Short mmCIF file of N, CA and C in Angstrom, two decimals:
data_model
loop_
_atom_site.label_atom_id
_atom_site.label_comp_id
_atom_site.label_asym_id
_atom_site.label_seq_id
_atom_site.Cartn_x
_atom_site.Cartn_y
_atom_site.Cartn_z
N UNK A 1 0.84 -1.18 0.00
CA UNK A 1 0.00 0.00 0.00
C UNK A 1 0.88 1.25 0.00
N UNK A 2 1.57 1.48 -1.09
CA UNK A 2 2.53 2.59 -1.12
C UNK A 2 1.92 3.97 -0.92
N UNK A 3 0.72 4.18 -1.42
CA UNK A 3 0.11 5.50 -1.27
C UNK A 3 -0.17 5.81 0.20
N UNK A 4 -0.65 4.81 0.95
CA UNK A 4 -0.91 5.02 2.37
C UNK A 4 0.40 5.24 3.13
N UNK A 5 1.44 4.52 2.72
CA UNK A 5 2.75 4.69 3.33
C UNK A 5 3.23 6.13 3.11
N UNK A 6 3.09 6.64 1.90
CA UNK A 6 3.52 8.00 1.58
C UNK A 6 2.71 9.03 2.35
N UNK A 7 1.42 8.80 2.46
CA UNK A 7 0.56 9.70 3.24
C UNK A 7 0.98 9.71 4.70
N UNK A 8 1.29 8.54 5.21
CA UNK A 8 1.74 8.43 6.60
C UNK A 8 3.08 9.12 6.80
N UNK A 9 3.98 8.99 5.82
CA UNK A 9 5.26 9.69 5.88
C UNK A 9 5.04 11.21 5.94
N UNK A 10 4.15 11.71 5.10
CA UNK A 10 3.84 13.14 5.08
C UNK A 10 3.25 13.58 6.42
N UNK A 11 2.33 12.79 6.96
CA UNK A 11 1.73 13.11 8.26
C UNK A 11 2.76 13.08 9.38
N UNK A 12 3.67 12.09 9.32
CA UNK A 12 4.74 12.01 10.31
C UNK A 12 5.63 13.24 10.22
N UNK A 13 5.94 13.65 9.02
CA UNK A 13 6.76 14.84 8.83
C UNK A 13 6.06 16.08 9.40
N UNK A 14 4.75 16.19 9.14
CA UNK A 14 3.99 17.32 9.69
C UNK A 14 4.05 17.32 11.22
N UNK A 15 3.95 16.14 11.81
CA UNK A 15 4.02 16.03 13.28
C UNK A 15 5.39 16.45 13.79
N UNK A 16 6.44 16.02 13.10
CA UNK A 16 7.79 16.45 13.50
C UNK A 16 7.95 17.96 13.40
N UNK A 17 7.34 18.58 12.40
CA UNK A 17 7.45 20.03 12.26
C UNK A 17 6.75 20.76 13.41
N UNK A 18 5.70 20.16 13.96
CA UNK A 18 4.95 20.78 15.06
C UNK A 18 5.41 20.31 16.44
N UNK A 19 6.31 19.34 16.47
CA UNK A 19 6.73 18.72 17.73
C UNK A 19 7.32 19.74 18.69
N UNK A 20 6.92 19.65 19.93
CA UNK A 20 7.41 20.54 20.98
C UNK A 20 8.57 19.89 21.72
N UNK A 21 8.47 18.60 22.00
CA UNK A 21 9.52 17.89 22.71
C UNK A 21 10.67 17.56 21.77
N UNK A 22 11.79 17.25 22.38
CA UNK A 22 12.96 16.87 21.60
C UNK A 22 13.71 18.09 21.08
N UNK A 23 14.78 17.81 20.37
CA UNK A 23 15.62 18.84 19.80
C UNK A 23 14.97 19.38 18.53
N UNK A 24 14.76 20.69 18.46
CA UNK A 24 14.07 21.29 17.30
C UNK A 24 14.81 20.99 16.00
N UNK A 25 16.11 21.13 16.01
CA UNK A 25 16.89 20.87 14.79
C UNK A 25 16.71 19.43 14.33
N UNK A 26 16.72 18.51 15.27
CA UNK A 26 16.56 17.09 14.93
C UNK A 26 15.14 16.80 14.44
N UNK A 27 14.17 17.45 15.04
CA UNK A 27 12.79 17.28 14.58
C UNK A 27 12.63 17.72 13.13
N UNK A 28 13.25 18.83 12.77
CA UNK A 28 13.17 19.32 11.39
C UNK A 28 13.89 18.36 10.45
N UNK A 29 15.03 17.83 10.89
CA UNK A 29 15.74 16.84 10.06
C UNK A 29 14.87 15.60 9.82
N UNK A 30 14.18 15.14 10.87
CA UNK A 30 13.28 13.99 10.72
C UNK A 30 12.13 14.31 9.77
N UNK A 31 11.64 15.54 9.84
CA UNK A 31 10.56 15.96 8.94
C UNK A 31 11.05 15.96 7.49
N UNK A 32 12.22 16.52 7.26
CA UNK A 32 12.77 16.55 5.90
C UNK A 32 12.95 15.13 5.37
N UNK A 33 13.45 14.23 6.22
CA UNK A 33 13.64 12.84 5.80
C UNK A 33 12.30 12.18 5.45
N UNK A 34 11.27 12.45 6.24
CA UNK A 34 9.96 11.84 5.98
C UNK A 34 9.30 12.43 4.73
N UNK A 35 9.40 13.74 4.55
CA UNK A 35 8.86 14.34 3.31
C UNK A 35 9.57 13.78 2.09
N UNK A 36 10.88 13.66 2.19
CA UNK A 36 11.67 13.13 1.07
C UNK A 36 11.28 11.68 0.79
N UNK A 37 11.06 10.91 1.84
CA UNK A 37 10.63 9.52 1.66
C UNK A 37 9.25 9.48 0.98
N UNK A 38 8.35 10.33 1.40
CA UNK A 38 7.01 10.37 0.80
C UNK A 38 7.09 10.66 -0.69
N UNK A 39 8.04 11.51 -1.07
CA UNK A 39 8.17 11.89 -2.48
C UNK A 39 8.69 10.75 -3.37
N UNK A 40 9.18 9.67 -2.76
CA UNK A 40 9.60 8.52 -3.58
C UNK A 40 8.39 7.78 -4.14
N UNK A 41 7.25 7.94 -3.50
CA UNK A 41 6.01 7.30 -3.95
C UNK A 41 5.04 8.34 -4.52
N UNK A 42 4.93 9.45 -3.83
CA UNK A 42 4.03 10.52 -4.25
C UNK A 42 4.74 11.30 -5.34
N UNK A 43 4.64 10.81 -6.56
CA UNK A 43 5.33 11.46 -7.68
C UNK A 43 4.39 12.44 -8.39
N UNK A 44 4.99 13.30 -9.15
CA UNK A 44 4.22 14.29 -9.92
C UNK A 44 3.29 13.58 -10.90
N UNK A 45 3.75 12.50 -11.49
CA UNK A 45 2.96 11.78 -12.49
C UNK A 45 1.82 11.00 -11.85
N UNK A 46 2.10 10.32 -10.74
CA UNK A 46 1.10 9.44 -10.13
C UNK A 46 0.07 10.21 -9.30
N UNK A 47 0.53 11.15 -8.50
CA UNK A 47 -0.35 11.87 -7.57
C UNK A 47 0.05 13.34 -7.53
N UNK A 48 -0.26 14.08 -8.60
CA UNK A 48 0.28 15.44 -8.72
C UNK A 48 -0.08 16.39 -7.58
N UNK A 49 -1.32 16.36 -7.11
CA UNK A 49 -1.72 17.30 -6.06
C UNK A 49 -1.02 16.97 -4.74
N UNK A 50 -0.93 15.69 -4.39
CA UNK A 50 -0.23 15.29 -3.17
C UNK A 50 1.26 15.60 -3.28
N UNK A 51 1.79 15.40 -4.47
CA UNK A 51 3.20 15.69 -4.72
C UNK A 51 3.47 17.18 -4.49
N UNK A 52 2.61 18.02 -5.04
CA UNK A 52 2.79 19.47 -4.88
C UNK A 52 2.67 19.89 -3.42
N UNK A 53 1.73 19.31 -2.70
CA UNK A 53 1.57 19.62 -1.28
C UNK A 53 2.81 19.19 -0.50
N UNK A 54 3.32 18.03 -0.81
CA UNK A 54 4.52 17.54 -0.12
C UNK A 54 5.73 18.41 -0.47
N UNK A 55 5.82 18.85 -1.73
CA UNK A 55 6.90 19.76 -2.12
C UNK A 55 6.82 21.06 -1.31
N UNK A 56 5.63 21.60 -1.17
CA UNK A 56 5.45 22.83 -0.39
C UNK A 56 5.83 22.60 1.07
N UNK A 57 5.41 21.46 1.63
CA UNK A 57 5.76 21.14 3.02
C UNK A 57 7.27 21.00 3.18
N UNK A 58 7.90 20.31 2.23
CA UNK A 58 9.35 20.14 2.28
C UNK A 58 10.05 21.50 2.20
N UNK A 59 9.56 22.37 1.34
CA UNK A 59 10.13 23.71 1.23
C UNK A 59 10.01 24.47 2.55
N UNK A 60 8.85 24.37 3.19
CA UNK A 60 8.67 25.03 4.49
C UNK A 60 9.68 24.51 5.51
N UNK A 61 9.91 23.19 5.48
CA UNK A 61 10.87 22.60 6.41
C UNK A 61 12.28 23.13 6.13
N UNK A 62 12.64 23.24 4.85
CA UNK A 62 13.96 23.79 4.52
C UNK A 62 14.08 25.24 4.97
N UNK A 63 13.01 26.00 4.90
CA UNK A 63 13.06 27.39 5.35
C UNK A 63 13.29 27.49 6.86
N UNK A 64 12.81 26.49 7.61
CA UNK A 64 12.98 26.51 9.06
C UNK A 64 14.21 25.72 9.52
N UNK A 65 14.87 25.06 8.59
CA UNK A 65 15.99 24.17 8.93
C UNK A 65 17.09 24.92 9.68
N UNK A 66 17.59 24.29 10.71
CA UNK A 66 18.65 24.85 11.54
C UNK A 66 20.00 24.29 11.10
N UNK A 67 20.03 23.01 10.79
CA UNK A 67 21.27 22.36 10.37
C UNK A 67 21.56 22.66 8.90
N UNK A 68 22.79 22.39 8.51
CA UNK A 68 23.16 22.59 7.11
C UNK A 68 23.48 24.04 6.81
N UNK A 69 23.82 24.29 5.57
CA UNK A 69 24.16 25.62 5.10
C UNK A 69 22.89 26.42 4.84
N UNK A 70 22.74 27.56 5.48
CA UNK A 70 21.52 28.36 5.36
C UNK A 70 21.22 28.72 3.91
N UNK A 71 22.24 29.15 3.18
CA UNK A 71 22.04 29.52 1.77
C UNK A 71 21.53 28.33 0.97
N UNK A 72 22.09 27.16 1.22
CA UNK A 72 21.67 25.96 0.48
C UNK A 72 20.26 25.54 0.88
N UNK A 73 19.91 25.71 2.15
CA UNK A 73 18.56 25.40 2.60
C UNK A 73 17.53 26.26 1.89
N UNK A 74 17.83 27.54 1.75
CA UNK A 74 16.92 28.45 1.06
C UNK A 74 16.81 28.07 -0.41
N UNK A 75 17.94 27.70 -1.03
CA UNK A 75 17.90 27.26 -2.43
C UNK A 75 17.03 26.02 -2.59
N UNK A 76 17.14 25.08 -1.65
CA UNK A 76 16.30 23.88 -1.69
C UNK A 76 14.83 24.24 -1.54
N UNK A 77 14.55 25.21 -0.68
CA UNK A 77 13.16 25.64 -0.49
C UNK A 77 12.62 26.28 -1.77
N UNK A 78 13.41 27.15 -2.38
CA UNK A 78 12.97 27.81 -3.62
C UNK A 78 12.71 26.77 -4.70
N UNK A 79 13.58 25.77 -4.80
CA UNK A 79 13.39 24.72 -5.80
C UNK A 79 12.10 23.94 -5.54
N UNK A 80 11.82 23.64 -4.28
CA UNK A 80 10.61 22.87 -3.96
C UNK A 80 9.34 23.71 -4.16
N UNK A 81 9.37 24.98 -3.77
CA UNK A 81 8.20 25.85 -4.02
C UNK A 81 7.95 25.97 -5.52
N UNK A 82 9.02 26.17 -6.27
CA UNK A 82 8.89 26.30 -7.72
C UNK A 82 8.35 25.02 -8.34
N UNK A 83 8.80 23.88 -7.84
CA UNK A 83 8.28 22.60 -8.32
C UNK A 83 6.80 22.48 -8.02
N UNK A 84 6.40 22.84 -6.81
CA UNK A 84 4.98 22.76 -6.42
C UNK A 84 4.12 23.61 -7.35
N UNK A 85 4.64 24.76 -7.77
CA UNK A 85 3.86 25.65 -8.63
C UNK A 85 3.65 25.10 -10.04
N UNK A 86 4.35 24.04 -10.41
CA UNK A 86 4.10 23.42 -11.71
C UNK A 86 2.80 22.65 -11.72
N UNK A 87 2.31 22.30 -10.54
CA UNK A 87 1.03 21.59 -10.41
C UNK A 87 -0.02 22.48 -9.76
N UNK A 88 0.38 23.18 -8.73
CA UNK A 88 -0.52 24.06 -8.00
C UNK A 88 -0.67 25.35 -8.79
N UNK A 89 -1.56 25.32 -9.76
CA UNK A 89 -1.74 26.48 -10.63
C UNK A 89 -2.87 27.36 -10.12
N UNK A 90 -2.88 28.58 -10.59
CA UNK A 90 -3.93 29.53 -10.21
C UNK A 90 -5.30 29.02 -10.65
N UNK A 91 -5.36 28.39 -11.81
CA UNK A 91 -6.64 27.91 -12.34
C UNK A 91 -7.15 26.68 -11.57
N UNK A 92 -6.24 25.76 -11.28
CA UNK A 92 -6.65 24.49 -10.66
C UNK A 92 -6.86 24.61 -9.15
N UNK A 93 -5.94 25.28 -8.46
CA UNK A 93 -5.98 25.36 -7.00
C UNK A 93 -5.58 26.78 -6.56
N UNK A 94 -6.46 27.75 -6.76
CA UNK A 94 -6.07 29.15 -6.56
C UNK A 94 -5.55 29.50 -5.17
N UNK A 95 -6.19 28.99 -4.12
CA UNK A 95 -5.75 29.36 -2.78
C UNK A 95 -4.39 28.74 -2.46
N UNK A 96 -4.18 27.49 -2.83
CA UNK A 96 -2.88 26.86 -2.60
C UNK A 96 -1.80 27.53 -3.45
N UNK A 97 -2.17 27.93 -4.66
CA UNK A 97 -1.25 28.64 -5.54
C UNK A 97 -0.81 29.95 -4.88
N UNK A 98 -1.76 30.70 -4.35
CA UNK A 98 -1.45 31.98 -3.72
C UNK A 98 -0.57 31.78 -2.48
N UNK A 99 -0.87 30.76 -1.70
CA UNK A 99 -0.06 30.46 -0.51
C UNK A 99 1.37 30.12 -0.92
N UNK A 100 1.51 29.30 -1.95
CA UNK A 100 2.85 28.92 -2.41
C UNK A 100 3.58 30.12 -2.99
N UNK A 101 2.87 30.99 -3.72
CA UNK A 101 3.49 32.21 -4.22
C UNK A 101 4.00 33.06 -3.06
N UNK A 102 3.21 33.17 -2.01
CA UNK A 102 3.62 33.94 -0.84
C UNK A 102 4.85 33.32 -0.19
N UNK A 103 4.84 31.99 -0.04
CA UNK A 103 5.99 31.31 0.54
C UNK A 103 7.25 31.54 -0.30
N UNK A 104 7.08 31.47 -1.61
CA UNK A 104 8.19 31.70 -2.52
C UNK A 104 8.72 33.13 -2.38
N UNK A 105 7.82 34.09 -2.24
CA UNK A 105 8.22 35.48 -2.05
C UNK A 105 9.06 35.63 -0.78
N UNK A 106 8.62 34.99 0.29
CA UNK A 106 9.38 35.05 1.55
C UNK A 106 10.77 34.44 1.39
N UNK A 107 10.84 33.33 0.65
CA UNK A 107 12.14 32.68 0.42
C UNK A 107 13.07 33.60 -0.38
N UNK A 108 12.53 34.27 -1.39
CA UNK A 108 13.36 35.19 -2.17
C UNK A 108 13.82 36.38 -1.33
N UNK A 109 13.01 36.83 -0.39
CA UNK A 109 13.43 37.94 0.47
C UNK A 109 14.57 37.51 1.39
N UNK A 110 14.61 36.24 1.76
CA UNK A 110 15.66 35.74 2.64
C UNK A 110 16.85 35.16 1.88
N UNK A 111 16.74 35.06 0.58
CA UNK A 111 17.76 34.40 -0.23
C UNK A 111 19.13 35.06 -0.07
N UNK A 112 20.13 34.23 0.06
CA UNK A 112 21.51 34.69 0.23
C UNK A 112 22.24 34.65 -1.11
N UNK A 113 21.98 33.61 -1.89
CA UNK A 113 22.65 33.46 -3.19
C UNK A 113 21.96 34.34 -4.24
N UNK A 114 22.66 34.52 -5.34
CA UNK A 114 22.08 35.30 -6.43
C UNK A 114 22.21 36.79 -6.21
N UNK A 115 21.69 37.53 -7.15
CA UNK A 115 21.73 38.98 -7.10
C UNK A 115 20.63 39.50 -6.18
N UNK A 116 21.00 40.27 -5.16
CA UNK A 116 20.03 40.76 -4.17
C UNK A 116 18.90 41.55 -4.83
N UNK A 117 19.25 42.42 -5.76
CA UNK A 117 18.22 43.23 -6.43
C UNK A 117 17.24 42.34 -7.17
N UNK A 118 17.75 41.33 -7.85
CA UNK A 118 16.88 40.42 -8.61
C UNK A 118 16.03 39.56 -7.66
N UNK A 119 16.59 39.17 -6.54
CA UNK A 119 15.81 38.39 -5.55
C UNK A 119 14.63 39.20 -5.03
N UNK A 120 14.85 40.48 -4.78
CA UNK A 120 13.76 41.34 -4.31
C UNK A 120 12.71 41.50 -5.40
N UNK A 121 13.14 41.64 -6.63
CA UNK A 121 12.18 41.74 -7.75
C UNK A 121 11.32 40.48 -7.84
N UNK A 122 11.95 39.33 -7.67
CA UNK A 122 11.20 38.07 -7.70
C UNK A 122 10.23 37.98 -6.52
N UNK A 123 10.63 38.48 -5.37
CA UNK A 123 9.75 38.49 -4.20
C UNK A 123 8.55 39.40 -4.45
N UNK A 124 8.79 40.55 -5.05
CA UNK A 124 7.69 41.47 -5.36
C UNK A 124 6.74 40.82 -6.36
N UNK A 125 7.29 40.17 -7.37
CA UNK A 125 6.44 39.52 -8.39
C UNK A 125 5.59 38.40 -7.77
N UNK A 126 6.18 37.59 -6.90
CA UNK A 126 5.43 36.49 -6.27
C UNK A 126 4.37 37.03 -5.31
N UNK A 127 4.71 38.05 -4.54
CA UNK A 127 3.72 38.66 -3.62
C UNK A 127 2.57 39.29 -4.40
N UNK A 128 2.89 39.96 -5.48
CA UNK A 128 1.86 40.56 -6.32
C UNK A 128 0.97 39.49 -6.93
N UNK A 129 1.56 38.39 -7.34
CA UNK A 129 0.78 37.28 -7.89
C UNK A 129 -0.19 36.73 -6.84
N UNK A 130 0.27 36.58 -5.61
CA UNK A 130 -0.60 36.07 -4.54
C UNK A 130 -1.82 36.96 -4.34
N UNK A 131 -1.66 38.27 -4.57
CA UNK A 131 -2.76 39.22 -4.38
C UNK A 131 -3.86 39.07 -5.43
N UNK A 132 -3.60 38.32 -6.49
CA UNK A 132 -4.65 38.05 -7.48
C UNK A 132 -5.75 37.21 -6.82
N UNK A 133 -5.35 36.31 -5.94
CA UNK A 133 -6.31 35.44 -5.24
C UNK A 133 -6.68 36.04 -3.89
N UNK A 134 -5.69 36.52 -3.15
CA UNK A 134 -5.93 37.09 -1.83
C UNK A 134 -6.44 38.52 -1.98
N UNK A 135 -7.73 38.63 -2.22
CA UNK A 135 -8.35 39.95 -2.37
C UNK A 135 -8.89 40.40 -1.01
N UNK A 136 -9.11 41.71 -0.85
CA UNK A 136 -9.61 42.19 0.43
C UNK A 136 -10.99 41.64 0.79
N UNK A 137 -11.80 41.34 -0.21
CA UNK A 137 -13.14 40.83 0.09
C UNK A 137 -13.14 39.32 0.37
N UNK A 138 -12.32 38.56 -0.36
CA UNK A 138 -12.32 37.10 -0.20
C UNK A 138 -11.45 36.64 0.97
N UNK A 139 -10.28 37.24 1.14
CA UNK A 139 -9.32 36.83 2.17
C UNK A 139 -8.71 38.07 2.81
N UNK A 140 -9.49 38.80 3.59
CA UNK A 140 -9.02 40.10 4.10
C UNK A 140 -7.74 40.02 4.94
N UNK A 141 -7.63 39.04 5.82
CA UNK A 141 -6.44 38.97 6.67
C UNK A 141 -5.20 38.63 5.84
N UNK A 142 -5.32 37.67 4.94
CA UNK A 142 -4.19 37.31 4.08
C UNK A 142 -3.79 38.50 3.19
N UNK A 143 -4.82 39.20 2.67
CA UNK A 143 -4.55 40.36 1.82
C UNK A 143 -3.76 41.41 2.60
N UNK A 144 -4.17 41.68 3.83
CA UNK A 144 -3.47 42.68 4.64
C UNK A 144 -2.03 42.25 4.92
N UNK A 145 -1.82 40.97 5.20
CA UNK A 145 -0.46 40.47 5.44
C UNK A 145 0.40 40.57 4.19
N UNK A 146 -0.17 40.27 3.04
CA UNK A 146 0.59 40.35 1.78
C UNK A 146 0.92 41.81 1.45
N UNK A 147 0.01 42.72 1.76
CA UNK A 147 0.29 44.14 1.56
C UNK A 147 1.49 44.56 2.42
N UNK A 148 1.52 44.06 3.63
CA UNK A 148 2.64 44.36 4.52
C UNK A 148 3.95 43.77 3.98
N UNK A 149 3.88 42.54 3.46
CA UNK A 149 5.06 41.92 2.85
C UNK A 149 5.56 42.75 1.67
N UNK A 150 4.62 43.22 0.85
CA UNK A 150 5.00 44.05 -0.29
C UNK A 150 5.64 45.37 0.17
N UNK A 151 5.11 45.92 1.23
CA UNK A 151 5.69 47.16 1.77
C UNK A 151 7.14 46.92 2.17
N UNK A 152 7.39 45.81 2.84
CA UNK A 152 8.77 45.48 3.24
C UNK A 152 9.67 45.30 2.02
N UNK A 153 9.16 44.62 1.00
CA UNK A 153 9.96 44.39 -0.21
C UNK A 153 10.27 45.71 -0.91
N UNK A 154 9.28 46.58 -1.03
CA UNK A 154 9.53 47.87 -1.67
C UNK A 154 10.50 48.74 -0.86
N UNK A 155 10.43 48.61 0.45
CA UNK A 155 11.35 49.37 1.30
C UNK A 155 12.79 48.91 1.08
N UNK A 156 12.97 47.60 0.83
CA UNK A 156 14.30 47.04 0.60
C UNK A 156 14.72 47.09 -0.87
N UNK A 157 13.81 47.46 -1.75
CA UNK A 157 14.06 47.38 -3.19
C UNK A 157 15.26 48.22 -3.62
N UNK A 158 16.08 47.64 -4.47
CA UNK A 158 17.29 48.29 -4.97
C UNK A 158 17.02 48.91 -6.34
N UNK A 159 16.27 48.20 -7.18
CA UNK A 159 15.97 48.70 -8.52
C UNK A 159 14.92 49.80 -8.46
N UNK A 160 14.87 50.60 -9.50
CA UNK A 160 13.86 51.65 -9.57
C UNK A 160 14.28 52.88 -8.79
N UNK A 161 13.38 53.84 -8.80
CA UNK A 161 13.61 55.11 -8.12
C UNK A 161 13.38 54.93 -6.63
N UNK A 162 14.36 55.31 -5.81
CA UNK A 162 14.28 55.10 -4.36
C UNK A 162 13.06 55.81 -3.76
N UNK A 163 12.80 57.03 -4.17
CA UNK A 163 11.66 57.78 -3.63
C UNK A 163 10.34 57.09 -3.99
N UNK A 164 10.24 56.59 -5.22
CA UNK A 164 9.03 55.89 -5.65
C UNK A 164 8.86 54.57 -4.89
N UNK A 165 9.97 53.88 -4.66
CA UNK A 165 9.90 52.63 -3.89
C UNK A 165 9.39 52.88 -2.47
N UNK A 166 9.86 53.94 -1.85
CA UNK A 166 9.39 54.28 -0.49
C UNK A 166 7.92 54.66 -0.51
N UNK A 167 7.50 55.39 -1.54
CA UNK A 167 6.07 55.74 -1.66
C UNK A 167 5.22 54.48 -1.82
N UNK A 168 5.71 53.51 -2.60
CA UNK A 168 5.00 52.23 -2.73
C UNK A 168 4.94 51.50 -1.40
N UNK A 169 6.04 51.54 -0.66
CA UNK A 169 6.06 50.90 0.66
C UNK A 169 5.03 51.53 1.59
N UNK A 170 4.96 52.84 1.57
CA UNK A 170 3.99 53.56 2.41
C UNK A 170 2.57 53.22 1.97
N UNK A 171 2.32 53.18 0.68
CA UNK A 171 0.97 52.87 0.18
C UNK A 171 0.54 51.46 0.60
N UNK A 172 1.43 50.49 0.45
CA UNK A 172 1.07 49.11 0.83
C UNK A 172 0.89 48.98 2.34
N UNK A 173 1.73 49.64 3.11
CA UNK A 173 1.58 49.62 4.57
C UNK A 173 0.27 50.27 4.99
N UNK A 174 -0.06 51.38 4.35
CA UNK A 174 -1.31 52.09 4.68
C UNK A 174 -2.53 51.24 4.36
N UNK A 175 -2.50 50.55 3.22
CA UNK A 175 -3.62 49.68 2.86
C UNK A 175 -3.76 48.54 3.86
N UNK A 176 -2.63 47.96 4.25
CA UNK A 176 -2.65 46.88 5.22
C UNK A 176 -3.20 47.37 6.56
N UNK A 177 -2.71 48.51 6.99
CA UNK A 177 -3.15 49.08 8.27
C UNK A 177 -4.63 49.43 8.24
N UNK A 178 -5.09 50.03 7.16
CA UNK A 178 -6.49 50.42 7.04
C UNK A 178 -7.42 49.21 7.17
N UNK A 179 -7.11 48.14 6.43
CA UNK A 179 -7.96 46.96 6.51
C UNK A 179 -7.84 46.28 7.87
N UNK A 180 -6.64 46.25 8.43
CA UNK A 180 -6.44 45.65 9.75
C UNK A 180 -7.27 46.37 10.81
N UNK A 181 -7.31 47.70 10.73
CA UNK A 181 -8.12 48.47 11.68
C UNK A 181 -9.61 48.19 11.50
N UNK A 182 -10.05 48.06 10.25
CA UNK A 182 -11.45 47.73 9.98
C UNK A 182 -11.80 46.36 10.55
N UNK A 183 -10.93 45.41 10.34
CA UNK A 183 -11.17 44.05 10.85
C UNK A 183 -11.18 44.03 12.37
N UNK A 184 -10.27 44.76 12.97
CA UNK A 184 -10.19 44.84 14.42
C UNK A 184 -11.45 45.49 14.99
N UNK A 185 -11.91 46.55 14.36
CA UNK A 185 -13.13 47.24 14.79
C UNK A 185 -14.33 46.31 14.62
N UNK A 186 -14.41 45.60 13.52
CA UNK A 186 -15.54 44.70 13.27
C UNK A 186 -15.58 43.56 14.28
N UNK A 187 -14.41 43.10 14.73
CA UNK A 187 -14.36 42.01 15.71
C UNK A 187 -14.89 42.44 17.07
N UNK A 188 -14.77 43.71 17.38
CA UNK A 188 -15.24 44.22 18.68
C UNK A 188 -16.75 44.30 18.74
N UNK A 189 -17.39 44.47 17.60
CA UNK A 189 -18.85 44.69 17.62
C UNK A 189 -19.58 43.62 16.92
#
């Protein structure tokens, strides 16, 4: 029953990622090993949606990884997020696509390798893509968080006019703050 084995490996990995007891670094290593094992059965051809989910989970584990080379961990995460996006498309699975785009944007913002300016541009592009699905009416909290992420990216942006980048950062922060205040006010009443 290979499919059940792979599902169990993925679930075990998820448990290791959430584990409170034990050494955190070792728990993440166990999660990476279990996700990798699951991917030996959960292939893109046989089970594309499960494969993409496992790729996203593996990428998340690499982003949190304590052991190993940090730059290489981020590269592994970017590769896995990018792989997941070959199946998790906007048309087929819009919310998962937007989440993966957001995760990819975060990885590019933390990326050590490559050209810093280009990494920020890729982060802005992925965050902007996520906003196609994360609209203020459909996903207000996610939209506000993505606006904040974009503000941070524009604040760090190297390309373009510095004054314009700061104005974009202010605009995205203001939009995030405005919706956050509305949501906070609505929760009180």
